[in-house]
Amino acid sequence: MCKKQIKSTVGKPTLRKYKMKQIIQDLTKEELAEKIKPAFRAKQIYQWIYHKYATDFEEMKNLPKAMREELAVEYTLTPLKTVTVQDSIDGSRKYLFELHDGHTVEAVLLLMRDKEYHEDGSLKHQERYTVCISSQVGCKVGCAFCLTAKGGFMRNLTAGEIVEQLRMIKKDNDIAANRRVNIVFMGMGEPLDNLEAVAKSVRIFADEEGMAIAPHRQTISTSGLSSKIEKLGKMELGINLAISLHAVDDELRQQLMPINKAYNIESIITAVKNFPVNDRKRVMFEYLVIKDVNDDIAAAKKLLKLLDGIKAKVNLIYFNPYGGTEFKRPSEEDMKQFQEYLTKRGLHCTIRESKGLDISAACGQLREQELEGDV
Ligand code: SAH
Ligand code: SF4
């Protein structure tokens, strides 16, 4: 992937209305097989969409011409348009996509590990990618530190609009269909506030005839809607769970995340304890570290106690500042001390690399710049 700074503007988003065809990516293979007979055609169509990244039904040459024409009348294959692409010096690439109604959402391709070769020139390993995708336009949860929250809530994404973000990114970066990619639902929106569509997208991503991304390669991050965590657990999807905790006492958490009034820390911990976790996995607790707010060792101590008895890992995140926020990024030293306190006492704890910091990779930030006309 090219690492120099590129900026491409394909067009400004405009709100417009027209009759929308159904998004074919909204359908699971089974739903498609119900609609398109004979049923083996659904498998072929899935392969065209998710292996060959087709953008026009006319490309689907192994389908009868009449079927291609009927599909084009009923469905759209291209529900998203790329508005901007920004490259970071660390190899991550951020996309702003426009939906059919003019709203925009972000997704980020993160290069977790570069391609490497042995000394004899043979391939040691391929690049490793994680894609961060959005589940809603805006968010209702209203966290004080989050830029997505500032724009309010517009609407839920459909399963197809969620799936399409990854398909667009894979196509744009020539990532072959059979290459493993990890997915994190850590873009704009609260995934559990759009549970049905998110769960459907997890299943579509996992389809063997489609992108074949196993659920254990997909992580849903939530601000802690306890009742929905329980519901998600009962769905037995096999996905990984990440909890955006950010504070260890209810008073502070309530100030940072108003949702804590409805679902306090104790209710989240109970829901996590009931959640089915893959034997080889842990529940991730994300802890956004804000200078002089939640970065002291007393908080680390409480965190340790809170997670006692849970198969947990902690991911410390540097607060990523943006114009107009009163919050500040913590020092590297404070982050390291916080981490060390936990790891020395046996809790897995990593510091999230500030991937794409130069392109404002904390989700919501590119969109906000675009709406303000800064991009
Ligand atoms: N709504 C879900 C998922 C999307 S937010 C959730 O909150 O978990 C994904 C992550 O981005 C959250 O952990 C959130 O705390 C983090 N985030 C939000 N604003 C940020 C900022 N300014 N700097 C760094 N991380 C931020
Ligand atoms: Fe919504 Fe997550 Fe942002 Fe909170 S951090 S406002 S839950 S997107």
CSV table of N, CA and C in Angstrom, one decimal, residues 84-138:
chain,number,residue,atom,x,y,z
A,84,THR,N,-14.0,10.7,0.2
A,84,THR,CA,-12.6,11.0,0.3
A,84,THR,C,-11.9,9.7,0.8
A,85,VAL,N,-10.6,9.7,0.5
A,85,VAL,CA,-9.7,8.7,1.0
A,85,VAL,C,-8.4,9.4,1.5
A,86,GLN,N,-8.0,9.1,2.7
A,86,GLN,CA,-6.8,9.7,3.2
A,86,GLN,C,-5.9,8.7,3.7
A,87,ASP,N,-4.6,8.8,3.3
A,87,ASP,CA,-3.6,7.9,3.7
A,87,ASP,C,-2.8,8.5,4.8
A,88,SER,N,-2.4,7.6,5.7
A,88,SER,CA,-1.5,8.0,6.9
A,88,SER,C,-0.1,7.5,6.6
A,89,ILE,N,0.8,8.1,7.2
A,89,ILE,CA,2.2,7.7,7.0
A,89,ILE,C,2.5,6.3,7.6
A,90,ASP,N,1.6,5.8,8.5
A,90,ASP,CA,1.8,4.5,9.1
A,90,ASP,C,1.1,3.4,8.2
A,91,GLY,N,0.6,3.8,7.1
A,91,GLY,CA,0.0,2.8,6.2
A,91,GLY,C,-1.5,2.6,6.4
A,92,SER,N,-2.1,3.3,7.4
A,92,SER,CA,-3.6,3.1,7.5
A,92,SER,C,-4.3,4.1,6.5
A,93,ARG,N,-5.5,3.7,6.1
A,93,ARG,CA,-6.1,4.5,5.1
A,93,ARG,C,-7.6,4.7,5.5
A,94,LYS,N,-8.0,5.9,5.5
A,94,LYS,CA,-9.3,6.2,6.0
A,94,LYS,C,-10.3,6.6,4.9
A,95,TYR,N,-11.5,6.1,4.9
A,95,TYR,CA,-12.5,6.3,3.9
A,95,TYR,C,-13.7,7.0,4.4
A,96,LEU,N,-14.2,8.0,3.6
A,96,LEU,CA,-15.5,8.6,3.9
A,96,LEU,C,-16.4,8.1,2.8
A,97,PHE,N,-17.5,7.4,3.2
A,97,PHE,CA,-18.5,6.9,2.2
A,97,PHE,C,-19.8,7.7,2.3
A,98,GLU,N,-20.4,7.9,1.1
A,98,GLU,CA,-21.7,8.5,1.1
A,98,GLU,C,-22.7,7.5,0.8
A,99,LEU,N,-23.8,7.5,1.6
A,99,LEU,CA,-24.9,6.6,1.5
A,99,LEU,C,-25.9,7.1,0.4
A,100,HIS,N,-26.9,6.3,0.1
A,100,HIS,CA,-27.8,6.8,-1.0
A,100,HIS,C,-28.6,8.1,-0.7
A,101,ASP,N,-28.8,8.3,0.7
A,101,ASP,CA,-29.5,9.5,1.1
A,101,ASP,C,-28.6,10.7,1.4
A,102,GLY,N,-27.3,10.6,1.0
A,102,GLY,CA,-26.4,11.7,1.2
A,102,GLY,C,-25.7,11.7,2.5
A,103,HIS,N,-26.1,10.9,3.5
A,103,HIS,CA,-25.4,10.9,4.8
A,103,HIS,C,-24.0,10.2,4.5
A,104,THR,N,-23.1,10.5,5.5
A,104,THR,CA,-21.8,9.9,5.3
A,104,THR,C,-21.3,9.1,6.5
A,105,VAL,N,-20.5,8.1,6.3
A,105,VAL,CA,-19.9,7.3,7.4
A,105,VAL,C,-18.5,7.0,7.0
A,106,GLU,N,-17.7,6.7,8.1
A,106,GLU,CA,-16.3,6.4,7.9
A,106,GLU,C,-16.0,5.0,8.1
A,107,ALA,N,-14.9,4.6,7.5
A,107,ALA,CA,-14.3,3.2,7.8
A,107,ALA,C,-12.8,3.4,7.6
A,108,VAL,N,-12.0,2.6,8.3
A,108,VAL,CA,-10.6,2.7,8.2
A,108,VAL,C,-9.9,1.4,8.0
A,109,LEU,N,-9.0,1.3,7.0
A,109,LEU,CA,-8.2,0.2,6.8
A,109,LEU,C,-6.9,0.4,7.6
A,110,LEU,N,-6.6,-0.6,8.5
A,110,LEU,CA,-5.4,-0.4,9.4
A,110,LEU,C,-4.4,-1.5,9.0
A,111,LEU,N,-3.3,-1.1,8.7
A,111,LEU,CA,-2.2,-2.0,8.3
A,111,LEU,C,-1.5,-2.4,9.7
A,112,MET,N,-1.8,-3.6,10.1
A,112,MET,CA,-1.4,-4.1,11.4
A,112,MET,C,0.1,-4.6,11.4
A,113,ARG,N,0.4,-5.2,10.2
A,113,ARG,CA,1.8,-5.7,10.1
A,113,ARG,C,2.1,-5.7,8.6
A,114,ASP,N,3.3,-5.2,8.2
A,114,ASP,CA,3.6,-5.1,6.8
A,114,ASP,C,4.0,-6.5,6.3
A,115,LYS,N,4.0,-6.5,5.0
A,115,LYS,CA,4.5,-7.8,4.3
A,115,LYS,C,6.0,-7.9,4.5
A,116,GLU,N,6.4,-9.1,4.8
A,116,GLU,CA,7.9,-9.3,5.0
A,116,GLU,C,8.4,-10.5,4.2
A,117,TYR,N,9.7,-10.4,3.9
A,117,TYR,CA,10.4,-11.4,3.1
A,117,TYR,C,11.6,-12.0,3.8
A,118,HIS,N,11.9,-13.2,3.5
A,118,HIS,CA,13.1,-13.8,4.1
A,118,HIS,C,14.3,-13.3,3.3
A,119,GLU,N,15.5,-13.5,3.8
A,119,GLU,CA,16.7,-13.0,3.1
A,119,GLU,C,16.8,-13.5,1.7
A,120,ASP,N,16.4,-14.7,1.5
A,120,ASP,CA,16.5,-15.3,0.1
A,120,ASP,C,15.4,-14.8,-0.8
A,121,GLY,N,14.6,-13.8,-0.3
A,121,GLY,CA,13.6,-13.2,-1.2
A,121,GLY,C,12.2,-13.9,-1.1
A,122,SER,N,12.2,-15.0,-0.5
A,122,SER,CA,10.9,-15.7,-0.4
A,122,SER,C,10.0,-15.0,0.6
A,123,LEU,N,8.7,-15.1,0.4
A,123,LEU,CA,7.7,-14.4,1.3
A,123,LEU,C,7.7,-15.0,2.7
A,124,LYS,N,7.9,-14.2,3.7
A,124,LYS,CA,7.8,-14.6,5.1
A,124,LYS,C,6.3,-14.6,5.6
A,125,HIS,N,5.7,-13.4,5.4
A,125,HIS,CA,4.3,-13.4,5.7
A,125,HIS,C,3.7,-12.2,5.0
A,126,GLN,N,2.4,-12.3,4.7
A,126,GLN,CA,1.6,-11.3,4.0
A,126,GLN,C,1.3,-10.1,5.0
A,127,GLU,N,0.8,-9.0,4.5
A,127,GLU,CA,0.3,-7.9,5.3
A,127,GLU,C,-0.8,-8.4,6.2
A,128,ARG,N,-1.0,-7.8,7.3
A,128,ARG,CA,-2.1,-8.2,8.1
A,128,ARG,C,-3.0,-6.9,8.3
A,129,TYR,N,-4.3,-7.1,8.0
A,129,TYR,CA,-5.2,-5.9,8.0
A,129,TYR,C,-6.3,-6.1,9.0
A,130,THR,N,-6.7,-4.9,9.6
A,130,THR,CA,-7.9,-4.9,10.3
A,130,THR,C,-8.7,-3.7,9.7
A,131,VAL,N,-10.0,-3.9,9.6
A,131,VAL,CA,-10.9,-2.9,9.0
A,131,VAL,C,-11.9,-2.5,10.1
A,132,CYS,N,-11.9,-1.2,10.3
A,132,CYS,CA,-12.8,-0.6,11.3
A,132,CYS,C,-14.0,0.0,10.6
A,133,ILE,N,-15.2,-0.5,11.0
A,133,ILE,CA,-16.4,-0.1,10.2
A,133,ILE,C,-17.5,0.5,11.1
A,134,SER,N,-18.3,1.3,10.4
A,134,SER,CA,-19.4,2.0,11.1
A,134,SER,C,-20.7,1.2,11.1
A,135,SER,N,-21.5,1.4,12.1
A,135,SER,CA,-22.8,0.7,12.2
A,135,SER,C,-24.0,1.7,12.2
A,136,GLN,N,-23.7,3.0,12.4
A,136,GLN,CA,-24.8,4.0,12.4
A,136,GLN,C,-24.3,5.3,11.8
A,137,VAL,N,-25.2,6.1,11.3
A,137,VAL,CA,-24.8,7.5,11.0
A,137,VAL,C,-25.0,8.3,12.3
A,138,GLY,N,-23.9,8.7,12.9
A,138,GLY,CA,-24.0,9.4,14.2
A,138,GLY,C,-24.2,8.4,15.3
